[in-house]
mmCIF file of N, CA, C and O in Angstrom:
data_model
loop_
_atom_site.group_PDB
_atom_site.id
_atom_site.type_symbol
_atom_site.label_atom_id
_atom_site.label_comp_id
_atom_site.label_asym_id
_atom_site.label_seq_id
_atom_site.Cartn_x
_atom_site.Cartn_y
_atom_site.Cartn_z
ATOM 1 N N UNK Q 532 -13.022 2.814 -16.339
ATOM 2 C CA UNK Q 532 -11.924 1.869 -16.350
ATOM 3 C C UNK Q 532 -12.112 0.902 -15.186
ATOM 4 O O UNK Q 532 -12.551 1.293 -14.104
ATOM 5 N N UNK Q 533 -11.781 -0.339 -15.416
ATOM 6 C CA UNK Q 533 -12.415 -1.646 -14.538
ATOM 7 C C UNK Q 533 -10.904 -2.080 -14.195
ATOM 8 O O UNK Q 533 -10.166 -2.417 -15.121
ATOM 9 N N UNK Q 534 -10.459 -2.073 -12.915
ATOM 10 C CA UNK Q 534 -8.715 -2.419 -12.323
ATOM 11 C C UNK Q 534 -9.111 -3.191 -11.600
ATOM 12 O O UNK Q 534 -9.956 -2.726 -10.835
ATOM 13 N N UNK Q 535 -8.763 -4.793 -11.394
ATOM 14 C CA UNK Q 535 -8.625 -5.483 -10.265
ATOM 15 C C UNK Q 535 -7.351 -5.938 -9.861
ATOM 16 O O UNK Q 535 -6.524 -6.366 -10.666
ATOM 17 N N UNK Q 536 -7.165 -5.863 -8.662
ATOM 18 C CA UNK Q 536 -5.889 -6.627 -7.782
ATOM 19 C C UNK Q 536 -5.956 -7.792 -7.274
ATOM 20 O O UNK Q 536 -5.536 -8.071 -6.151
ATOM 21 N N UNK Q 537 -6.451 -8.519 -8.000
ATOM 22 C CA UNK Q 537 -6.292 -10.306 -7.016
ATOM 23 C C UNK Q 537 -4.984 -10.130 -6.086
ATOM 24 O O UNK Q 537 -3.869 -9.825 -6.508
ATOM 25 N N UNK Q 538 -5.218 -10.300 -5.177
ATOM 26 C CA UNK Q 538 -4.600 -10.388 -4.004
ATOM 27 C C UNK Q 538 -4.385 -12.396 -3.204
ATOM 28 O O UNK Q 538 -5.380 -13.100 -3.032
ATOM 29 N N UNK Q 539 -3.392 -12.735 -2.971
ATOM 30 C CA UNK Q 539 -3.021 -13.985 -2.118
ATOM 31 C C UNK Q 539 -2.620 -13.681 -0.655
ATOM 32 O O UNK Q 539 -1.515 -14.097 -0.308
ATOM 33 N N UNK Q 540 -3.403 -12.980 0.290
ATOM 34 C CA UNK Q 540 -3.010 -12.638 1.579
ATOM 35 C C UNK Q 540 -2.478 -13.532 2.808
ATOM 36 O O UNK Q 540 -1.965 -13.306 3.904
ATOM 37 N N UNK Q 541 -3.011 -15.104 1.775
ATOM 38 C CA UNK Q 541 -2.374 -15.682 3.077
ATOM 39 C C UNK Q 541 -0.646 -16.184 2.765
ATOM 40 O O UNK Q 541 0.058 -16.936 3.440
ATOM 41 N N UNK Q 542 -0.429 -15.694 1.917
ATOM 42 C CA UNK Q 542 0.753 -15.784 1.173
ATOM 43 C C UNK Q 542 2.267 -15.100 1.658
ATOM 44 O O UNK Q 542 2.343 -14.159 0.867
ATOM 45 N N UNK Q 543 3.433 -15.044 2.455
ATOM 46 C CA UNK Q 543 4.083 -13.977 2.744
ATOM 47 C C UNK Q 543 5.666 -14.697 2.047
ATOM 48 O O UNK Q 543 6.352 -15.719 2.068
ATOM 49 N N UNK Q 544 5.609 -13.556 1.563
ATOM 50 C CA UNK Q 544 5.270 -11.928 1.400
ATOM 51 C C UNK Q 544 4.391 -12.197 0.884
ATOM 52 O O UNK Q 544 4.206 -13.357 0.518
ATOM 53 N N UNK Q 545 3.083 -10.735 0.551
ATOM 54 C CA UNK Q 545 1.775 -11.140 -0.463
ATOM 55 C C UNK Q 545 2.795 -10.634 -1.519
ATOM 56 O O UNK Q 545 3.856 -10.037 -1.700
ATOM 57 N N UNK Q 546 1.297 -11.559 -2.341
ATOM 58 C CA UNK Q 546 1.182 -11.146 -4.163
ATOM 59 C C UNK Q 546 0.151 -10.962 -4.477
ATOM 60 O O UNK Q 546 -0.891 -10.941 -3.823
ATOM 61 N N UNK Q 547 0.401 -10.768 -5.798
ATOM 62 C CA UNK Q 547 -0.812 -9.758 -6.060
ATOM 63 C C UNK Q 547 -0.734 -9.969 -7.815
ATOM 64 O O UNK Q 547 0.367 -10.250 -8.290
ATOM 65 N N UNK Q 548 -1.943 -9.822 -8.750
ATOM 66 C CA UNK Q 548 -1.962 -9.879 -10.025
ATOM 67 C C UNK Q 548 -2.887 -8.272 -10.292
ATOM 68 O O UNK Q 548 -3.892 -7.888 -9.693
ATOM 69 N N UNK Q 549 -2.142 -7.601 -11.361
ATOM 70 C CA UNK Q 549 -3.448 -6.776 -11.245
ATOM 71 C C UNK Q 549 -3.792 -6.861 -12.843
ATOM 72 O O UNK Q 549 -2.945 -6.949 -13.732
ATOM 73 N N UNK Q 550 -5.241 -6.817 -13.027
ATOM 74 C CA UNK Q 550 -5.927 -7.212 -14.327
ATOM 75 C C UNK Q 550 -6.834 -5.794 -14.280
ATOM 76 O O UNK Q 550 -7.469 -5.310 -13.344
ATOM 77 N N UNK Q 551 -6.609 -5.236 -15.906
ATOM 78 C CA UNK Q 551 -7.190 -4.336 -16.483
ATOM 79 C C UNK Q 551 -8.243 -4.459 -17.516
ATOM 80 O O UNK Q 551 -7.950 -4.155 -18.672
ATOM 81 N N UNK Q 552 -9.484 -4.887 -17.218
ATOM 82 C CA UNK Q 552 -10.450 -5.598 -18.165
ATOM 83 C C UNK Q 552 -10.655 -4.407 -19.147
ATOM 84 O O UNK Q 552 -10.404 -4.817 -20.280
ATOM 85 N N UNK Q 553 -11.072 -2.871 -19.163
ATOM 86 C CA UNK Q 553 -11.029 -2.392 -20.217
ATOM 87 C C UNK Q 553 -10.101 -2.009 -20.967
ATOM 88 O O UNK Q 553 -10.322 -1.088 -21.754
ATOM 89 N N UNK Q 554 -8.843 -2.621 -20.904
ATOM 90 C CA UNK Q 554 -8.091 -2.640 -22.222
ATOM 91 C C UNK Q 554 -7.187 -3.918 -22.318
ATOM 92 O O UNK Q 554 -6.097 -4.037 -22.877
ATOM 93 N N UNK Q 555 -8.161 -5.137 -21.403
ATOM 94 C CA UNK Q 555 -7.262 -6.705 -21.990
ATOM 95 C C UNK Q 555 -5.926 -6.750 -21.528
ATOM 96 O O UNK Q 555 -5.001 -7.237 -22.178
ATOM 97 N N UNK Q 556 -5.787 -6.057 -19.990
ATOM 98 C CA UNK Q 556 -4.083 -6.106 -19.656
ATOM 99 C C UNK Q 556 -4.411 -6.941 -18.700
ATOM 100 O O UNK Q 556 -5.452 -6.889 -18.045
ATOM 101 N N UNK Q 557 -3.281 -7.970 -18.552
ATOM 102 C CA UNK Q 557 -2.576 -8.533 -17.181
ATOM 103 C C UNK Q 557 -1.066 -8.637 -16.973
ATOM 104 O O UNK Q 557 -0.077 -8.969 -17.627
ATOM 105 N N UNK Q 558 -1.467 -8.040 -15.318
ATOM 106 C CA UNK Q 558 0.437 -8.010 -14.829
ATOM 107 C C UNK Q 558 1.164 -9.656 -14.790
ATOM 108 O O UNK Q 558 0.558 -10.698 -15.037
ATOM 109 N N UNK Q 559 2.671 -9.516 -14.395
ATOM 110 C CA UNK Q 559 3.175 -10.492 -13.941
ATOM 111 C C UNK Q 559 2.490 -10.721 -12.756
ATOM 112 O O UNK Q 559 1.786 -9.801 -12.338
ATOM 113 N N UNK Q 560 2.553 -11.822 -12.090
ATOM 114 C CA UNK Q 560 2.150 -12.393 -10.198
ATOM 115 C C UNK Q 560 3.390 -11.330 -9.811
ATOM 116 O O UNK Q 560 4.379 -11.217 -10.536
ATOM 117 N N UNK Q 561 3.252 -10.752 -8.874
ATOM 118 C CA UNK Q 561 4.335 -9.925 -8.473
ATOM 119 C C UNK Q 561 4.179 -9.534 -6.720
ATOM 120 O O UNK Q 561 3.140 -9.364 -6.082
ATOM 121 N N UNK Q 562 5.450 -9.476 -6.298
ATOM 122 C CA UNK Q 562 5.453 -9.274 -4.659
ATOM 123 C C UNK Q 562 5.089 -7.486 -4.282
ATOM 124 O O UNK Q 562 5.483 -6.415 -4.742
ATOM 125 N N UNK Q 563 4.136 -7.904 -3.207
ATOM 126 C CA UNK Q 563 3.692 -6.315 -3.067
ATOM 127 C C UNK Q 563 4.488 -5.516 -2.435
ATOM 128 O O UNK Q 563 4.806 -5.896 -1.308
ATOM 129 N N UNK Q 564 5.085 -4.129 -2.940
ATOM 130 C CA UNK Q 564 5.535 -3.462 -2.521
ATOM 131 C C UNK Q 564 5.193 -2.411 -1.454
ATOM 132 O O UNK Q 564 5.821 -1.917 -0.518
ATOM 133 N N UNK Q 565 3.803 -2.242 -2.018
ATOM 134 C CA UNK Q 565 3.309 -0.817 -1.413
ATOM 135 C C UNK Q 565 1.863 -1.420 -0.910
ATOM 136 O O UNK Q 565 1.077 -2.021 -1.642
ATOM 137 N N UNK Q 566 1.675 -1.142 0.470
ATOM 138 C CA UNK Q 566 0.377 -1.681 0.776
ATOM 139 C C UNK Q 566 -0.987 -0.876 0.623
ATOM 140 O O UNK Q 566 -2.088 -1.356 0.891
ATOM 141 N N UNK Q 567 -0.754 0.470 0.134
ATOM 142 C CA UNK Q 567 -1.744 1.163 0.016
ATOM 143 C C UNK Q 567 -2.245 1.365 -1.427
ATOM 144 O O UNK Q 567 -1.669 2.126 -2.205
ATOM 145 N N UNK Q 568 -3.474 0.569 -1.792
ATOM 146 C CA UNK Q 568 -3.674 0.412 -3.376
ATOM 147 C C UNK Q 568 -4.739 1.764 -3.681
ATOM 148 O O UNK Q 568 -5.616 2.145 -2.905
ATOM 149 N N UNK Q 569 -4.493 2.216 -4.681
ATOM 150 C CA UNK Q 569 -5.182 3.472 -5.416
ATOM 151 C C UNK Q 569 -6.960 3.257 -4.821
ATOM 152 O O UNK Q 569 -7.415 2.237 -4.302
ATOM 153 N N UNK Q 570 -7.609 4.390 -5.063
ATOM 154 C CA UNK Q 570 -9.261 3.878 -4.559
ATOM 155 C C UNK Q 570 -9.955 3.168 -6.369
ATOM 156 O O UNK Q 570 -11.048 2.607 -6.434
ATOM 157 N N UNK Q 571 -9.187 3.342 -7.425
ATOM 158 C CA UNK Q 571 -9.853 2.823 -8.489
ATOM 159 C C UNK Q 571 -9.493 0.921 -8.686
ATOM 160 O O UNK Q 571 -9.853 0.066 -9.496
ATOM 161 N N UNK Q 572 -8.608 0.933 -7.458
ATOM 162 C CA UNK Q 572 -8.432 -0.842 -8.011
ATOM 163 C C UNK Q 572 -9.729 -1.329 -6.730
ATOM 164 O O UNK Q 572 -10.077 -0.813 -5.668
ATOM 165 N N UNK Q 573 -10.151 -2.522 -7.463
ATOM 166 C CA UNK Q 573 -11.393 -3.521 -6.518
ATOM 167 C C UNK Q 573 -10.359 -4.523 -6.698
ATOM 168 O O UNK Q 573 -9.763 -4.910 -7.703
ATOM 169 N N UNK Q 574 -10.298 -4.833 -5.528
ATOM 170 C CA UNK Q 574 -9.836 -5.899 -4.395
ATOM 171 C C UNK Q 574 -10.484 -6.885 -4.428
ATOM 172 O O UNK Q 574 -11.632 -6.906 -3.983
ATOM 173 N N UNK Q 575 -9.726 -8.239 -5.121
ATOM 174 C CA UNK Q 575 -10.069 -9.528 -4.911
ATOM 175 C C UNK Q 575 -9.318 -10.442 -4.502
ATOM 176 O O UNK Q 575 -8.321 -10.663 -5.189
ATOM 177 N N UNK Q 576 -9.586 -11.447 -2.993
ATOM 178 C CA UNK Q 576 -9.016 -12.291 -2.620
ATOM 179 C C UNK Q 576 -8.849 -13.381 -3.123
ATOM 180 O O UNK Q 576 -9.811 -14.097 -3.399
ATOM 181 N N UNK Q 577 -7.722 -13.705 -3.327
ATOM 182 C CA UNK Q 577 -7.402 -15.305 -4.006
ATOM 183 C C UNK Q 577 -7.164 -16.324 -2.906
ATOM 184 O O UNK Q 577 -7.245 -15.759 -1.816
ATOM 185 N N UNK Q 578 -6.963 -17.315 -2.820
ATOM 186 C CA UNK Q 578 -6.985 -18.453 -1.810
ATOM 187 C C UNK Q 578 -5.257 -18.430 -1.920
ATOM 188 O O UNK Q 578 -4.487 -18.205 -0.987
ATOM 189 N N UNK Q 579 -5.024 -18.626 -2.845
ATOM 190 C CA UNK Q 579 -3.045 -18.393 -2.633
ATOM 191 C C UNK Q 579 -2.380 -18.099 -4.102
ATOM 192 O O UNK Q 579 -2.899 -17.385 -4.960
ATOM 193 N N UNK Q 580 -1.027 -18.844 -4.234
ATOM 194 C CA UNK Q 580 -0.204 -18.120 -5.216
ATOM 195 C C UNK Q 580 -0.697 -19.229 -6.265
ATOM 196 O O UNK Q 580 -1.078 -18.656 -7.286
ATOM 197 N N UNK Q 581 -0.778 -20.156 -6.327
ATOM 198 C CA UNK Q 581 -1.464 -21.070 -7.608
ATOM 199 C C UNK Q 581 -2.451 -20.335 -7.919
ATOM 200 O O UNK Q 581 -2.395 -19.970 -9.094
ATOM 201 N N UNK Q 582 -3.626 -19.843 -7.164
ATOM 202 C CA UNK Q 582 -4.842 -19.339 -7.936
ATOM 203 C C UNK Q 582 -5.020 -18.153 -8.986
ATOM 204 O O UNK Q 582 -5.823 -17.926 -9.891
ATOM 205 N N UNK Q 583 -3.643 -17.341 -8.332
ATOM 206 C CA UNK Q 583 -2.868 -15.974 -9.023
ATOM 207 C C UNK Q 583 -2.230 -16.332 -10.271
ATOM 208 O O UNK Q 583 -2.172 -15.392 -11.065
ATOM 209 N N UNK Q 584 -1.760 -17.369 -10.649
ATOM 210 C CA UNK Q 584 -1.069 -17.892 -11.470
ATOM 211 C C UNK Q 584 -2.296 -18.811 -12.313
ATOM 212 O O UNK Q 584 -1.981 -19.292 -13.401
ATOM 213 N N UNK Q 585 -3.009 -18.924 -12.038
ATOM 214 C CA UNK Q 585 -4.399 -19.863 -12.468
ATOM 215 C C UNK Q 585 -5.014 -19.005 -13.328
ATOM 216 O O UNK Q 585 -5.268 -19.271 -14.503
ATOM 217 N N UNK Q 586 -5.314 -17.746 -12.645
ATOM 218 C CA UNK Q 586 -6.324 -16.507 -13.160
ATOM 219 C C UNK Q 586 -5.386 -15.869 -14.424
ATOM 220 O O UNK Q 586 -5.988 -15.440 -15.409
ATOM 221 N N UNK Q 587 -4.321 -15.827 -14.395
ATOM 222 C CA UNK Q 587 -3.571 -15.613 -15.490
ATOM 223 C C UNK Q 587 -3.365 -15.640 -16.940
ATOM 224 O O UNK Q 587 -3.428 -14.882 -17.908
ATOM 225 N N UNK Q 588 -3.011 -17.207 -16.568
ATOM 226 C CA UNK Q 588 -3.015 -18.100 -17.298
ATOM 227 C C UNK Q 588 -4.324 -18.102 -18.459
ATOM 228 O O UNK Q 588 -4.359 -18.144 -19.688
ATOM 229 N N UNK Q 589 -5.369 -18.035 -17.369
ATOM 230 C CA UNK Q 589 -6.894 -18.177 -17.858
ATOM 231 C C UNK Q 589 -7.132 -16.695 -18.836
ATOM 232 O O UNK Q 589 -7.784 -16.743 -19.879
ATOM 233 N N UNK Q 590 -6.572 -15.550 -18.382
ATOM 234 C CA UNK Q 590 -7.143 -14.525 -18.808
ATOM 235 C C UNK Q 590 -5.901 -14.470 -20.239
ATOM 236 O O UNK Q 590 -6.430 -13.754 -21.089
ATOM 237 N N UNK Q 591 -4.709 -14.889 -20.683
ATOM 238 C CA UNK Q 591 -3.463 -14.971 -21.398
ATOM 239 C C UNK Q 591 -3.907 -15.694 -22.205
ATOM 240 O O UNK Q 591 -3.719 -15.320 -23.362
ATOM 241 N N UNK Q 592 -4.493 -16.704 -22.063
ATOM 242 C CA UNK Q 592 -4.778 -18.255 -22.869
ATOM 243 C C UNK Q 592 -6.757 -18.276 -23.710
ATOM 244 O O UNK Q 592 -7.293 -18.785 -24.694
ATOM 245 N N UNK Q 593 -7.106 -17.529 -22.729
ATOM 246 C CA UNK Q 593 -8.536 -18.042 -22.893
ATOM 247 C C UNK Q 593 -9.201 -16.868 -23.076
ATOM 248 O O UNK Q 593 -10.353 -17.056 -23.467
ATOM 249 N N UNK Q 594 -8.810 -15.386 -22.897
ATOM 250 C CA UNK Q 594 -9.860 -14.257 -22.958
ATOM 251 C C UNK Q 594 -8.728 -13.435 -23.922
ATOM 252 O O UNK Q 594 -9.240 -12.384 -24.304
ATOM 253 N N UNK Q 595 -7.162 -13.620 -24.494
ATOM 254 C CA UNK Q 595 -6.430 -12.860 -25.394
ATOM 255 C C UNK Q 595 -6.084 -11.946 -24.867
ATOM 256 O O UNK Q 595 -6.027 -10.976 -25.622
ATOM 257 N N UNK Q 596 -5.685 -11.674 -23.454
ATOM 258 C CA UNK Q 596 -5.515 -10.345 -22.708
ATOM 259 C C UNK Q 596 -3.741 -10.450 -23.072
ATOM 260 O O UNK Q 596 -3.076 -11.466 -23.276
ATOM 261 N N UNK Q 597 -3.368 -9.222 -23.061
ATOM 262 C CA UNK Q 597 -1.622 -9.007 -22.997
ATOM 263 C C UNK Q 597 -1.371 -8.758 -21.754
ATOM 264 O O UNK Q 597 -2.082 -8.376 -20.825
ATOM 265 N N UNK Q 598 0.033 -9.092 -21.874
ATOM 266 C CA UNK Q 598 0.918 -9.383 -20.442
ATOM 267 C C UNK Q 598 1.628 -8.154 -20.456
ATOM 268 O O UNK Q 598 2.531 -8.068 -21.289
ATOM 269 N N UNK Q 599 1.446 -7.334 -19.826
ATOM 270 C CA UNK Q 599 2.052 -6.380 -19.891
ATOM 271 C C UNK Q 599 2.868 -5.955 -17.957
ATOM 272 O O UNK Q 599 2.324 -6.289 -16.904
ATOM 273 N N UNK Q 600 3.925 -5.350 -18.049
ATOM 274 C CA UNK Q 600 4.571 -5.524 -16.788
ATOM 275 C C UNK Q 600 4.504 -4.190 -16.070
ATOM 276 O O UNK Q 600 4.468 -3.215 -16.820
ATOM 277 N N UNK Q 601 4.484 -3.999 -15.015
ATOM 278 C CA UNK Q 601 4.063 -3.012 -14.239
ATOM 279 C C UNK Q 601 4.788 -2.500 -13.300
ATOM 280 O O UNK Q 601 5.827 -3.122 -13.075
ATOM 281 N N UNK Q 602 4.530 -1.257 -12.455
ATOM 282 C CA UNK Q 602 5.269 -0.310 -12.123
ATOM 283 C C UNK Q 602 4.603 -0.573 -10.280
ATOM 284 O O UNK Q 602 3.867 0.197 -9.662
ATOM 285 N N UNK Q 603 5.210 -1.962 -9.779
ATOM 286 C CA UNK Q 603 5.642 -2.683 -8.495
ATOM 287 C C UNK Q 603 5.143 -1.796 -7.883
ATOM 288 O O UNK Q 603 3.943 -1.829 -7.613
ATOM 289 N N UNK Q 604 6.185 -0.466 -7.395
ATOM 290 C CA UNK Q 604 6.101 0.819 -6.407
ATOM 291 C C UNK Q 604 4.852 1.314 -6.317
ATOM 292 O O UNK Q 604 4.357 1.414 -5.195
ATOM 293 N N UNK Q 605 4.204 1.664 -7.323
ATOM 294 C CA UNK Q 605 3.116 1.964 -7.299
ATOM 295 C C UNK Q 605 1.411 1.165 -7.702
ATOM 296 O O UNK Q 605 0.311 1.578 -7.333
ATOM 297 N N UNK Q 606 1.710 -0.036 -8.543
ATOM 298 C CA UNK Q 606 0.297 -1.067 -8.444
ATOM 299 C C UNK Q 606 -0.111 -0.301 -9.199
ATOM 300 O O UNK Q 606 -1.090 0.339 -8.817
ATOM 301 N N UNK Q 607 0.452 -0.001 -10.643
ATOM 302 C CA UNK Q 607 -0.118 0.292 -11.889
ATOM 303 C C UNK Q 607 0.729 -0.206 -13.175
ATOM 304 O O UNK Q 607 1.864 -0.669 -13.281
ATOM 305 N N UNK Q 608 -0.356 0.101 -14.167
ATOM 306 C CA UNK Q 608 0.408 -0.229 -15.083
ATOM 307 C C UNK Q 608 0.821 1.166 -15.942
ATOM 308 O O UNK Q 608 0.150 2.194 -15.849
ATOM 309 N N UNK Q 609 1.909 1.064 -16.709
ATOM 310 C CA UNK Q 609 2.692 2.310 -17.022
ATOM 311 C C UNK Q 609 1.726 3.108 -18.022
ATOM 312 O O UNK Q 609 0.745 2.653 -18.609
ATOM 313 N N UNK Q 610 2.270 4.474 -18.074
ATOM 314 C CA UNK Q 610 1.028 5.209 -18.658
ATOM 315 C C UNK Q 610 1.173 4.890 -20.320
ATOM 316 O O UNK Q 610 0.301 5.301 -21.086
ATOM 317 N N UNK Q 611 2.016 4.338 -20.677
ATOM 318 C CA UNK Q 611 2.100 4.150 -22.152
ATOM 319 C C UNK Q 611 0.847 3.018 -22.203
ATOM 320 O O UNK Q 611 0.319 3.172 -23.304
ATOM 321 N N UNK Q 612 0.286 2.147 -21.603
ATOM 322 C CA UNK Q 612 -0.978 1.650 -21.234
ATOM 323 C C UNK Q 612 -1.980 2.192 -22.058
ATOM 324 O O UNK Q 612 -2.656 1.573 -22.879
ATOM 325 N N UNK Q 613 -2.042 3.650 -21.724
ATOM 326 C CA UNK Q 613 -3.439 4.474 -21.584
ATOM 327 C C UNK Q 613 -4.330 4.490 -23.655
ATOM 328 O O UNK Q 613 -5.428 4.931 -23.994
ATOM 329 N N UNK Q 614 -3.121 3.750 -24.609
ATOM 330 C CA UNK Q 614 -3.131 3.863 -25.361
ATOM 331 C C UNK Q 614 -3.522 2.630 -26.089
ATOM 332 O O UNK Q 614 -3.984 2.618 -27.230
ATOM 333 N N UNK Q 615 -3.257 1.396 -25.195
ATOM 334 C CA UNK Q 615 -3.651 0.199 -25.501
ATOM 335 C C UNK Q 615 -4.936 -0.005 -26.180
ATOM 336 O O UNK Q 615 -5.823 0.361 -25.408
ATOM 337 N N UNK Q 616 -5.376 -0.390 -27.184
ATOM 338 C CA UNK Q 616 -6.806 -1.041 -27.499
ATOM 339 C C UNK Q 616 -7.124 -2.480 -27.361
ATOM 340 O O UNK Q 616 -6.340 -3.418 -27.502
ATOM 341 N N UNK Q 617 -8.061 -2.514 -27.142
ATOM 342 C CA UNK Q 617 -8.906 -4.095 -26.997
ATOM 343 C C UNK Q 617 -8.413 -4.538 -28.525
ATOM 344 O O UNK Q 617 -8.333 -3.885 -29.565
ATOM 345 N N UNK Q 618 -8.108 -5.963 -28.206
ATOM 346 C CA UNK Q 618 -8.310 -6.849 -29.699
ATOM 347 C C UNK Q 618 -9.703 -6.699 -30.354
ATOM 348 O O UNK Q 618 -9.955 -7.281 -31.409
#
């Protein structure tokens, strides 16, 4: 399973997008709650909150990924997820 967290650090509060490439999920842009991210998400820096909202967009519009909304506290997406298939 492939989890990234685009991250906007110079951003405060941060945000954060997290994108699930093996099953076509992306979160809302959302304010980080919890600063300690799982060891399965890879960490990518974004330049700020447009680029978070850029990558989105791009992955919603242009690669067919679903928007699916996520569980803030913890920087996942809910386990009903685990069932999702690729288009």
């Amino acid at each position: 399973m492939m989890i990234k967290i685009y991250l906007a650090p110079a951003v405060k509060p941060r945000f954060a997008l997290l994108v699930d490439e093996s099953r076509e999920l992306v979160s809302q842009v959302y304010p980080i709650q919890v600063h300690t991210f799982p060891s399965e998400l890879r960490q990518i820096k974004s330049s700020d909150m447009m680029a978070l909202h850029t990558k989105q967009t791009q992955l919603l519009a242009n690669n067919n990924y679903w928007l699916w909304p996520i569980d803030e506290s913890t920087n996942h997406f809910p386990l009903n997820t685990q069932q999702h298939v690729k288009n």
